[in-house]
């Protein structure tokens, strides 16, 4: 039999292989595991932030002493080929078994080429775009020695007070699931682990498991208390989708869920993730979330915290240093079985073998710089930014034409604190993004409009100084159109950045009102990491474009969209409320027994008092989920279904309902539309949302062109967690819409019969 002997210098052992069947990564992991001491095994379950002692009140950890002993399995925040190679050299060449380190980093929306923040990217409703940006991020990160990103963040968020809404894909489980799959494919090089050994592939991480976005009050790290049905209907689906796409890692969360801290919740970490979903990757805790079991109140000491975290299903301890300190003793005391430790270590070693780290633990430092900021990456950053913008309104002014796109010969005044702040364009979690690589809106508009362009900062993002107002008003007076670049600082969203108000910070609105008094056409370009409450703006500013944080190509992308070289095509993935008092406000809500008549109701709202409403505000969104305009108009023909009636049994046996609508570009410009499929089920054992997104299709039409979009509804789309907490299809009255948003479209009904 042909055999080849491969000497793995890293593991200093000779493994005799039959060429016919090379050992799998799992077999190699098992082989290595058998030669490890308990301390070496536990070392694989330990992750630290490079060079950082543990949390503020924890004992200092001598990482330099641990590395050559195999006492650390993974480092995060070690950045760059030289840095990672130097650390890797210690682990591989000085430790007894030479197990390579796994370097992790928060590569959330780009590594060096910074794309729009995830909430902005999600507004493109384009899985292929998400996959392409993730692929670029992976290639750049891997060139710097990183082979694991703590992304995608797939937390559903229904509360814009929560700053981390910026990091996700908004409020909908269906869209969130589709984009989660796309991100996993991008980072890992495809579905599953088949392409992990490619040097540009990195492990993805579905986080934060689970329901972190449900924090009460929108306050980060706060308690989450939801029903099992909401957990399964709303918060779990994107994680399940990531699991089915072969994501290799999960990250447990900080929050307590229904009284149990999610980094020690066996029901979710083992019951659902492993027993139900058969996930066989590994789970890393969030930053010191194992230690935080003590302040949560379910552990009185380190040993109990380590025990509860590990026994619940967290394989790797990020930064708490409790597994290193406590697991060996727990095993020797018989509290934790060594088999359980072996199972965790095996998952981590298998991932390292799948990445090819044992054969290629180092990166080529000479090739690192050339791997960054390639022209095609910059082009993709601009494309992604253009697709992320959401045109909320674009009214005609006295001239009869919509304010946008800008006329080529217009005199433009650009005003606002976000107009020329390169760093702000990076958004939160900007990884290795550098402000030097950003092109601001000011730079691009100045280049485009030359002497017909003036700029004034006007005011700061926060604070109440009005000293810049006069110069801003002067600039506005001499212009045909005024563009106001206003919004939040990037530090006002992301982690530990919740707000109690959602309006424009500081005195930006005052400045906008002063400028508006001049009677010039005004365009508000709003930069933020969340939906904002902009009722005055919506009532008084003719054109509003949500720009989120567009990344490196903010200026070119915005200029192309504002001038019509490109048309806006994004649609909201998170509801925009009128007032923060409405929050949480989301499209897929229940009807209640006293609903205020809405767009889907025949009867109109006559103001009857005793309905689910506010006495001081319209309860509807300012701008709904799925809303977004462009520079042309589309009409939707009536929604059609392939049948008026279908039995539950037929659905269970694979039958499908086809739903379609013909959409026509009725304007004078080419335009891109995102048609959305919604359902509602009535007569069911539990109340179902007034609408649920179950499909979408994005396409471009020339003026006069039509397209018939077709969707299929099967048991998979119609099943929900019923009164018995079974995932099932039920007889019901099914209403479907093919629509441009969550409050429009013509319905058609299908009876689903027993
Ligand atoms: C942070 C975040 C998490 C991140 C991790 C490592 O606290 O909660 O999203 O991946 O720590 O930076």
XYZ file of C-alpha atoms and ligand atoms in Angstrom:
766
model
C 0.000 0.000 0.000
C 1.385 3.417 -0.878
C 2.098 5.346 2.229
C 3.751 8.648 2.814
C 5.321 9.691 6.026
C 4.606 13.307 6.864
C 6.690 14.833 9.587
C 4.703 17.676 11.127
C 7.548 19.743 12.562
C 5.025 21.607 14.596
C 3.779 18.654 16.506
C 7.194 16.913 16.447
C 5.554 13.619 15.806
C 5.512 11.310 12.869
C 2.134 10.389 11.616
C 2.111 7.578 9.133
C -0.619 8.132 6.600
C -2.144 6.033 3.934
C -2.331 8.144 0.807
C -5.710 6.639 0.091
C -7.240 8.197 3.180
C -5.512 11.192 4.686
C -6.703 11.683 8.252
C -9.525 14.163 8.613
C -9.090 17.314 10.697
C -11.162 15.601 13.361
C -8.988 12.499 13.351
C -5.888 14.659 13.616
C -7.487 16.538 16.501
C -8.219 13.285 18.318
C -4.703 12.039 17.683
C -3.192 15.211 19.121
C -5.630 15.320 22.019
C -4.443 11.940 23.231
C -0.953 13.332 23.731
C -1.951 16.397 25.686
C -1.756 16.938 29.431
C -4.783 18.333 31.236
C -3.115 21.765 31.501
C -2.298 21.741 27.787
C -5.907 20.831 26.999
C -7.244 23.642 29.188
C -4.782 26.001 27.490
C -6.744 25.532 24.272
C -9.852 26.809 26.071
C -8.154 30.034 27.076
C -8.282 33.275 25.088
C -6.719 36.588 26.023
C -6.511 39.998 24.454
C -2.910 40.382 23.373
C -0.761 41.908 26.058
C -3.700 42.755 28.282
C -4.052 41.497 31.783
C -7.552 40.288 32.526
C -10.412 42.509 33.601
C -9.820 45.516 35.878
C -10.278 43.713 39.149
C -8.686 40.423 38.148
C -5.288 38.999 38.859
C -2.689 40.002 36.319
C -1.832 37.275 33.851
C 1.693 36.779 32.554
C 0.901 35.903 28.937
C 4.585 35.692 28.040
C 4.989 32.906 30.598
C 1.892 31.049 29.459
C 2.586 31.070 25.712
C 5.619 28.736 25.641
C 3.741 26.325 27.901
C 0.744 26.060 25.573
C -1.278 27.890 28.200
C -3.119 30.064 25.665
C -5.057 28.704 22.685
C -6.197 31.963 21.146
C -5.349 35.650 21.226
C -7.538 38.515 20.145
C -6.470 42.023 19.210
C -2.993 40.929 18.108
C -2.818 42.722 14.764
C -0.463 42.542 11.823
C 1.738 39.882 10.279
C 4.837 40.751 12.264
C 2.980 40.718 15.564
C 1.076 37.505 14.964
C 4.116 35.743 13.512
C 6.201 36.651 16.554
C 3.591 35.343 18.973
C 2.935 32.285 16.817
C 6.642 31.456 16.784
C 6.628 31.165 20.568
C 3.562 28.910 20.615
C 4.670 26.708 17.745
C 8.403 26.443 18.361
C 8.709 26.672 22.131
C 5.735 24.744 23.480
C 5.918 20.971 23.881
C 3.333 20.103 21.231
C 3.626 23.242 19.099
C -0.105 23.820 18.810
C -0.578 27.050 16.825
C -2.500 30.004 18.185
C -5.797 31.090 16.664
C -5.835 34.862 16.221
C -9.262 36.508 16.507
C -10.417 40.069 15.879
C -13.612 42.077 15.515
C -13.651 42.359 11.740
C -17.230 43.633 11.672
C -17.561 45.642 8.459
C -14.141 45.424 6.905
C -10.568 45.029 8.094
C -8.587 47.873 6.426
C -11.083 48.528 3.601
C -13.977 49.851 5.677
C -17.446 49.183 4.321
C -20.677 50.743 5.635
C -21.659 49.694 9.141
C -23.753 46.501 9.130
C -27.087 48.291 9.638
C -26.268 50.295 6.514
C -25.135 47.216 4.588
C -28.380 45.478 5.534
C -30.364 48.303 3.908
C -29.052 47.065 0.550
C -31.078 43.836 1.019
C -28.339 42.136 -0.989
C -26.867 38.847 0.306
C -24.347 38.728 -2.528
C -23.048 42.158 -1.527
C -22.696 41.041 2.092
C -20.816 37.945 0.960
C -18.474 39.965 -1.248
C -17.653 42.500 1.456
C -17.080 39.710 3.990
C -14.808 37.936 1.512
C -12.667 41.061 1.116
C -12.577 41.566 4.868
C -11.436 37.980 5.314
C -8.680 38.303 2.717
C -7.273 41.446 4.315
C -7.586 40.116 7.861
C -5.937 36.801 6.964
C -3.034 38.660 5.364
C -2.502 40.233 8.788
C -2.515 36.878 10.586
C -6.151 36.924 11.687
C -8.036 33.673 11.007
C -11.183 34.268 13.096
C -13.593 37.175 13.128
C -16.203 37.829 15.805
C -18.826 38.392 13.139
C -21.551 38.355 11.888
C -23.459 39.920 14.742
C -26.920 38.496 14.068
C -28.837 39.940 17.003
C -32.324 41.057 16.027
C -32.881 44.592 17.334
C -36.271 46.204 17.789
C -35.089 49.058 19.987
C -32.988 51.846 18.414
C -32.029 53.136 21.839
C -29.684 50.121 21.891
C -26.423 51.270 20.347
C -25.555 47.831 19.021
C -28.424 47.974 16.525
C -25.676 49.480 14.371
C -23.833 46.156 14.244
C -26.677 44.010 12.995
C -29.216 43.661 10.207
C -32.188 45.295 11.891
C -35.504 43.967 13.145
C -36.493 41.152 10.856
C -35.633 37.460 11.347
C -36.087 36.486 7.676
C -33.789 39.204 6.300
C -31.425 38.762 9.245
C -31.170 35.060 8.469
C -30.432 35.610 4.785
C -27.699 38.125 5.560
C -26.222 35.931 8.302
C -25.784 33.100 5.799
C -24.181 35.476 3.315
C -21.675 36.721 5.878
C -20.726 33.191 6.933
C -20.169 32.241 3.293
C -18.029 35.319 2.779
C -15.808 34.871 5.798
C -15.445 31.076 5.600
C -15.121 30.932 1.823
C -18.428 29.158 1.279
C -20.948 26.971 3.040
C -19.459 24.793 5.745
C -15.755 24.272 6.286
C -14.680 22.965 2.863
C -12.750 26.129 2.002
C -11.396 27.017 5.415
C -7.887 25.934 4.468
C -7.755 28.661 1.814
C -5.331 31.273 3.175
C -7.980 33.967 2.709
C -10.668 32.155 4.713
C -11.335 32.896 8.352
C -13.712 31.446 10.926
C -16.983 33.300 11.303
C -18.727 33.706 14.654
C -22.475 34.003 15.156
C -23.007 36.385 18.052
C -24.275 37.204 20.656
C -26.078 34.055 21.629
C -28.824 34.918 22.452
C -31.447 37.690 22.413
C -28.914 40.370 23.389
C -30.908 42.868 21.317
C -33.933 42.443 23.551
C -32.341 44.435 26.389
C -34.952 46.198 28.494
C -34.929 49.954 27.929
C -32.521 49.470 25.060
C -29.786 49.726 27.667
C -26.750 47.667 26.763
C -26.049 44.530 28.826
C -29.493 44.855 30.441
C -31.962 42.121 31.301
C -33.876 40.326 28.573
C -37.174 38.743 29.478
C -39.135 37.320 26.570
C -41.331 34.315 25.944
C -39.921 31.111 24.533
C -42.148 31.774 21.500
C -40.605 35.192 20.832
C -37.186 33.685 21.417
C -37.864 31.050 18.774
C -39.857 33.221 16.338
C -37.668 36.312 16.418
C -34.214 35.976 18.006
C -33.116 32.416 17.204
C -33.737 32.192 13.414
C -30.593 34.055 12.256
C -28.472 31.870 14.564
C -30.137 28.740 13.196
C -29.479 29.972 9.659
C -25.823 30.577 10.482
C -25.608 27.082 11.974
C -27.128 25.559 8.856
C -24.603 27.524 6.795
C -21.801 25.846 8.716
C -20.615 28.687 10.923
C -17.773 27.247 12.967
C -18.055 29.398 16.093
C -20.644 31.049 18.292
C -20.205 33.681 20.956
C -22.319 33.584 24.086
C -23.767 36.885 25.257
C -23.584 39.172 28.287
C -27.290 39.425 28.992
C -29.483 37.372 31.264
C -32.322 35.731 29.349
C -35.436 35.000 31.417
C -33.308 35.118 34.550
C -30.385 33.022 33.320
C -27.140 34.646 32.113
C -26.718 33.462 28.532
C -23.059 32.535 29.117
C -24.292 29.903 31.539
C -27.636 28.951 29.996
C -27.620 25.247 29.235
C -31.056 25.453 27.594
C -29.708 27.636 24.779
C -26.022 26.682 24.665
C -26.567 22.940 24.816
C -30.293 22.184 24.604
C -30.963 24.252 21.499
C -27.544 24.764 19.933
C -26.159 21.245 20.292
C -29.040 18.900 20.955
C -31.609 20.445 18.617
C -29.457 22.080 15.959
C -26.524 19.574 16.104
C -24.003 22.443 16.046
C -20.516 20.878 16.256
C -18.329 23.981 16.258
C -17.167 25.753 19.368
C -18.539 28.504 21.598
C -16.426 31.345 22.936
C -17.703 33.503 25.782
C -18.004 37.211 25.335
C -15.367 39.375 27.019
C -15.139 38.211 30.683
C -18.778 37.100 30.539
C -17.770 34.036 32.564
C -16.498 36.272 35.363
C -19.714 38.290 35.071
C -21.721 35.328 36.301
C -20.660 36.607 39.714
C -22.230 40.087 39.439
C -25.194 38.442 37.709
C -25.612 36.628 40.981
C -25.488 32.992 39.934
C -21.954 32.408 41.236
C -20.328 33.433 44.482
C -16.775 32.648 43.413
C -14.508 32.024 40.433
C -14.705 28.252 40.652
C -18.514 28.239 40.496
C -18.486 30.745 37.633
C -16.021 28.624 35.672
C -18.021 25.498 36.401
C -21.361 26.999 35.362
C -19.968 28.524 32.185
C -18.232 25.360 31.077
C -20.967 22.944 32.147
C -23.574 25.008 30.251
C -21.681 24.791 26.969
C -19.143 27.599 26.666
C -15.981 25.983 25.301
C -13.555 28.915 25.396
C -13.145 31.630 28.017
C -12.457 35.065 26.540
C -10.325 37.187 28.836
C -11.738 36.058 32.191
C -8.871 33.654 32.938
C -11.253 31.491 34.949
C -10.919 28.331 32.870
C -7.147 28.436 33.174
C -7.369 28.990 36.892
C -10.244 26.667 37.775
C -10.868 23.929 35.197
C -7.879 21.671 36.064
C -8.961 21.717 39.713
C -12.593 21.062 38.793
C -11.506 18.049 36.730
C -9.253 16.699 39.495
C -12.064 17.193 41.997
C -14.359 15.183 39.732
C -16.733 18.139 39.232
C -16.016 18.313 35.502
C -15.181 15.214 33.490
C -12.003 15.208 31.428
C -14.134 13.819 28.604
C -16.079 17.076 28.615
C -12.849 19.028 28.420
C -11.690 16.736 25.621
C -14.895 17.420 23.672
C -14.302 21.170 23.813
C -10.601 20.905 22.994
C -11.369 18.606 20.082
C -13.701 21.188 18.493
C -11.062 23.888 18.756
C -8.207 21.708 17.500
C -10.384 20.521 14.617
C -10.990 24.127 13.588
C -7.251 24.824 13.707
C -6.586 21.793 11.508
C -9.362 22.851 9.104
C -7.742 26.272 8.800
C -4.440 24.605 7.926
C -2.727 26.320 10.856
C -0.541 23.317 11.648
C 0.884 23.315 8.132
C 0.897 27.117 7.730
C 0.990 28.839 11.106
C 2.675 31.967 9.772
C 1.737 34.636 7.254
C 4.015 36.269 4.728
C 4.691 39.650 6.254
C 6.165 40.890 2.966
C 2.832 40.361 1.251
C 0.705 42.053 3.912
C 0.693 45.613 2.599
C -0.122 44.568 -0.959
C -3.133 42.653 0.322
C -4.791 45.824 1.584
C -6.942 48.458 -0.131
C -6.807 46.884 -3.575
C -8.546 49.024 -6.227
C -11.319 46.462 -6.553
C -11.842 46.631 -2.792
C -12.208 50.405 -2.931
C -14.654 50.033 -5.807
C -16.648 47.532 -3.766
C -16.627 49.922 -0.786
C -18.162 52.604 -2.987
C -20.725 50.203 -4.465
C -21.714 49.005 -0.987
C -22.058 52.560 0.299
C -24.218 53.581 -2.651
C -26.519 50.610 -2.042
C -26.722 51.302 1.703
C -28.297 54.751 1.468
C -32.038 55.030 2.041
C -33.916 57.894 0.411
C -36.722 58.597 2.870
C -38.297 61.461 0.968
C -37.624 63.559 -2.125
C -40.352 66.134 -2.554
C -40.695 68.654 -5.317
C -39.959 72.265 -4.474
C -41.311 75.423 -6.021
C -39.621 74.532 -9.279
C -41.900 71.513 -9.533
C -39.064 69.000 -9.654
C -37.847 66.827 -6.776
C -34.837 68.287 -5.024
C -32.711 65.270 -5.938
C -30.786 64.518 -8.039
C -28.872 67.809 -7.935
C -28.643 69.771 -11.167
C -25.167 69.728 -12.659
C -25.021 73.526 -12.711
C -26.396 74.051 -9.234
C -24.546 76.154 -6.664
C -24.162 73.899 -3.664
C -23.664 74.779 -0.005
C -22.612 71.901 2.205
C -23.127 72.470 5.919
C -22.762 70.323 9.006
C -20.330 68.569 11.362
C -20.471 65.291 9.443
C -19.563 66.850 6.089
C -15.815 66.643 6.437
C -15.057 64.391 9.407
C -13.197 61.426 7.945
C -13.023 59.454 11.173
C -16.776 59.657 11.696
C -17.377 58.011 8.319
C -15.712 54.821 9.596
C -18.527 54.165 12.062
C -18.123 51.990 15.138
C -16.034 48.781 15.259
C -13.878 50.154 12.471
C -11.108 47.553 13.003
C -8.019 48.640 11.027
C -9.892 51.303 9.070
C -7.950 54.546 8.898
C -9.337 58.047 8.509
C -6.535 58.776 6.039
C -8.197 56.316 3.679
C -11.609 58.024 3.865
C -12.898 60.402 1.187
C -15.359 62.783 2.803
C -18.509 64.261 1.314
C -16.895 67.692 1.317
C -13.892 66.490 -0.658
C -16.022 64.808 -3.299
C -18.571 67.584 -3.712
C -15.812 70.197 -3.915
C -14.160 68.192 -6.674
C -17.457 67.790 -8.470
C -18.827 71.323 -8.229
C -15.632 73.350 -8.081
C -16.268 77.036 -7.588
C -20.015 76.417 -7.364
C -19.422 74.742 -4.032
C -19.101 76.242 -0.562
C -18.726 74.568 2.788
C -19.295 75.553 6.381
C -19.192 73.266 9.379
C -21.923 75.270 11.092
C -21.833 73.525 14.418
C -20.400 70.557 16.300
C -22.097 67.191 16.663
C -22.810 67.906 20.317
C -22.849 71.048 22.415
C -24.815 74.271 21.990
C -22.315 76.700 20.558
C -23.816 78.756 17.723
C -20.629 80.466 16.701
C -20.568 78.681 13.368
C -24.147 79.491 12.476
C -23.468 82.824 10.790
C -20.911 81.425 8.341
C -23.236 78.546 7.569
C -26.144 80.868 6.829
C -23.881 82.959 4.601
C -22.905 79.882 2.636
C -26.543 78.864 2.334
C -27.689 82.295 1.155
C -25.430 82.109 -1.900
C -26.438 78.610 -2.924
C -29.213 77.071 -5.019
C -29.367 73.945 -2.877
C -28.192 73.352 0.683
C -26.970 69.944 1.775
C -27.012 69.433 5.541
C -24.639 66.702 6.736
C -25.917 66.070 10.230
C -26.205 63.197 12.665
C -24.669 61.261 15.512
C -21.055 60.717 16.341
C -19.921 57.180 15.578
C -19.237 56.857 19.309
C -22.949 57.207 20.031
C -23.681 53.723 18.701
C -22.013 50.365 19.030
C -21.171 48.747 22.366
C -22.043 50.533 25.603
C -23.605 53.379 23.579
C -27.335 53.384 24.267
C -29.294 56.654 24.062
C -32.448 57.811 25.833
C -33.166 60.224 22.969
C -33.037 59.516 19.255
C -33.024 63.021 17.822
C -30.151 64.888 16.216
C -27.668 65.553 19.018
C -26.563 68.989 20.177
C -28.025 72.021 18.386
C -27.910 70.541 14.901
C -31.687 70.801 14.545
C -31.521 74.473 15.504
C -29.031 75.035 12.722
C -31.210 73.126 10.278
C -34.216 75.257 11.233
C -32.214 78.463 10.749
C -31.040 77.334 7.328
C -34.528 76.232 6.354
C -35.855 79.724 7.082
C -33.873 80.955 4.073
C -36.341 79.186 1.794
C -33.724 77.318 -0.219
C -34.213 73.655 -1.159
C -32.563 71.628 1.585
C -31.289 68.035 1.521
C -30.676 66.360 4.863
C -28.006 63.652 4.721
C -28.271 61.898 8.095
C -25.359 59.893 9.482
C -26.172 57.539 12.337
C -25.806 54.024 13.698
C -29.514 53.709 14.379
C -32.946 54.963 13.300
C -33.368 58.573 14.471
C -36.518 60.466 15.460
C -36.700 63.278 12.902
C -40.333 64.438 12.873
C -39.589 68.142 12.282
C -37.142 67.251 9.566
C -39.656 64.934 7.905
C -42.257 67.697 7.912
C -40.027 70.544 6.771
C -37.074 69.236 4.762
C -37.928 68.231 1.180
C -35.271 65.534 0.783
C -33.824 63.182 3.408
C -31.198 60.504 2.809
C -30.143 58.085 5.560
C -26.407 57.524 5.074
C -25.599 55.547 8.275
C -21.758 55.435 8.320
C -20.679 54.772 4.725
C -17.027 53.836 5.258
C -13.995 54.737 3.135
C -15.942 55.801 0.081
C -18.466 58.023 1.831
C -17.800 61.052 -0.374
C -17.725 59.453 -3.808
C -20.754 57.283 -3.075
C -22.830 60.149 -1.690
C -21.821 62.457 -4.515
C -22.773 59.906 -7.142
C -26.160 59.371 -5.494
C -26.859 63.052 -4.833
C -26.026 63.989 -8.421
C -27.873 61.059 -9.968
C -24.839 59.253 -11.383
C -26.168 56.456 -9.210
C -29.687 56.145 -7.823
C -30.466 55.348 -4.183
C -31.947 51.857 -3.751
C -31.729 51.022 -0.048
C -34.725 50.179 2.133
C -35.061 50.450 5.905
C -34.331 47.315 7.868
C -35.288 48.956 11.152
C -38.428 51.011 11.771
C -38.022 54.762 12.227
C -40.303 55.949 15.063
C -41.771 59.434 15.416
C -40.804 59.620 19.068
C -38.639 57.576 21.398
C -41.739 57.015 23.521
C -43.052 54.636 20.865
C -40.099 52.283 21.231
C -39.976 49.322 20.854
C -41.753 49.818 17.529
C -41.429 47.225 14.807
C -43.425 46.200 11.752
C -44.043 42.549 12.632
C -46.067 43.343 15.748
C -49.260 41.644 16.912
C -52.615 43.256 16.067
C -53.936 43.466 19.651
C -57.656 43.341 20.427
C -57.990 47.123 20.072
C -55.983 47.959 16.980
C -55.878 51.408 15.492
C -57.016 50.938 11.877
C -53.930 50.889 9.694
C -52.979 50.657 6.024
C -54.127 47.032 5.821
C -57.591 47.720 7.232
C -60.673 48.611 5.212
C -62.090 50.876 7.877
C -60.344 54.130 8.602
C -59.171 55.582 11.903
C -61.936 57.894 13.155
C -60.094 58.647 16.358
C -62.094 56.344 18.636
C -60.464 56.732 21.998
C -60.454 53.227 23.360
C -57.880 51.757 21.002
C -54.205 50.904 21.385
C -52.918 54.422 20.754
C -51.186 57.385 22.398
C -52.955 60.585 23.340
C -49.940 62.697 22.338
C -48.508 61.073 19.203
C -49.492 59.171 16.101
C -48.631 55.569 16.895
C -47.537 54.679 13.366
C -43.887 54.749 12.291
C -42.438 57.916 10.800
C -40.908 55.645 8.148
C -41.698 51.906 8.159
C -39.569 48.803 7.743
C -38.945 48.185 4.057
C -39.394 51.830 3.030
C -37.012 53.482 0.589
C -37.366 55.629 -2.536
C -35.353 56.123 -5.677
C -35.317 58.561 -8.606
C -38.026 56.804 -10.529
C -41.406 55.332 -9.611
C -42.713 51.791 -9.659
C -46.222 50.426 -9.805
C -47.154 47.010 -8.447
C -49.907 45.053 -10.125
C -52.314 43.272 -7.774
C -50.749 40.428 -5.857
C -51.714 37.063 -7.352
C -51.610 33.600 -5.766
C -51.534 30.267 -7.578
C -54.438 28.985 -5.519
C -57.321 30.189 -3.373
C -57.201 27.177 -1.129
C -54.676 24.558 -0.021
C -54.699 21.972 2.736
C -52.227 21.767 5.586
C -51.579 18.215 4.532
C -50.623 19.238 1.007
C -48.179 21.757 2.454
C -46.736 19.137 4.758
C -46.209 16.981 1.671
C -44.232 19.650 -0.112
C -46.884 21.676 -1.912
C -46.154 25.342 -2.483
C -48.215 28.463 -3.082
C -46.829 30.695 -5.803
C -47.292 34.392 -5.241
C -46.476 37.003 -7.852
C -46.828 40.592 -8.895
C -45.763 42.520 -11.971
C -43.783 45.622 -11.238
C -43.329 48.412 -13.769
C -40.917 51.307 -13.866
C -43.316 54.176 -14.516
C -40.725 56.920 -14.286
C -38.165 58.407 -16.649
C -35.007 56.891 -15.162
C -33.614 53.456 -14.591
C -34.239 52.315 -11.041
C -33.552 49.464 -8.654
C -36.432 48.100 -6.581
C -36.620 45.623 -3.711
C -39.935 43.808 -3.908
C -40.956 42.250 -0.605
C -43.220 39.288 0.119
C -45.255 39.532 3.312
C -47.753 37.174 4.910
C -50.301 37.285 7.674
C -51.974 34.248 9.230
C -55.302 34.594 11.061
C -57.470 31.997 12.758
C -54.389 30.340 14.241
C -53.834 28.852 17.715
C -51.713 31.860 18.696
C -51.817 35.458 17.477
C -49.518 36.009 14.542
C -47.881 39.285 13.416
C -49.769 41.717 11.203
C -47.096 41.096 8.601
C -44.075 38.819 8.295
C -41.395 39.132 5.616
C -41.027 35.802 3.783
C -39.156 36.787 0.631
C -37.571 39.633 -1.292
C -36.121 40.238 -4.727
C -33.933 43.106 -5.900
C -33.832 44.090 -9.555
C -33.302 47.023 -11.890
C -35.813 48.210 -14.491
C -35.425 50.668 -17.322
C -38.190 53.237 -17.842
C -41.351 51.452 -19.017
C -39.903 48.016 -18.332
C -41.858 45.471 -16.268
C -40.853 42.405 -14.274
C -43.021 39.700 -12.764
C -41.546 38.618 -9.468
C -42.527 35.194 -8.226
C -42.184 33.765 -4.737
C -42.935 30.350 -3.296
C -44.562 29.809 0.067
C -44.029 26.344 1.511
C -44.434 24.790 4.929
C -41.033 26.205 5.814
C -42.240 29.773 5.425
C -45.668 29.187 6.969
C -44.706 27.154 10.045
C -44.618 28.903 13.407
C -44.402 27.937 17.092
C -47.998 27.095 17.943
C -49.961 26.957 21.194
C -48.175 23.738 22.115
C -44.774 25.214 21.259
C -44.500 22.960 18.261
C -43.124 24.314 14.991
C -46.103 23.601 12.767
C -48.291 24.726 9.867
C -51.895 25.415 10.814
C -55.137 25.885 8.997
C -55.721 29.618 8.710
C -56.717 32.549 6.582
C -53.466 33.452 4.832
C -53.031 36.933 3.432
C -50.089 37.711 1.174
C -48.658 40.908 -0.258
C -45.962 41.601 -2.801
C -45.098 45.157 -1.825
C -42.499 47.949 -1.813
C -42.657 48.208 1.987
C -44.230 46.696 5.099
C -47.290 49.000 4.932
C -48.094 48.961 1.223
C -49.153 46.497 -1.482
C -52.447 44.872 -2.415
C -53.401 41.768 -0.451
C -54.776 38.491 -1.669
C -56.117 35.732 0.544
C -55.675 31.965 0.512
C -57.518 29.576 2.824
C -55.272 26.952 4.370
C -57.602 24.147 5.278
C -57.340 21.228 7.696
C -16.961 42.875 23.186
C -18.232 42.607 22.409
C -18.088 41.486 21.409
C -16.666 41.459 20.874
C -15.758 41.064 22.020
C -14.284 41.077 21.609
O -17.274 43.169 24.518
O -19.415 42.358 23.147
O -19.055 41.719 20.374
O -16.563 40.517 19.818
O -15.933 41.896 23.160
O -13.895 42.389 21.307
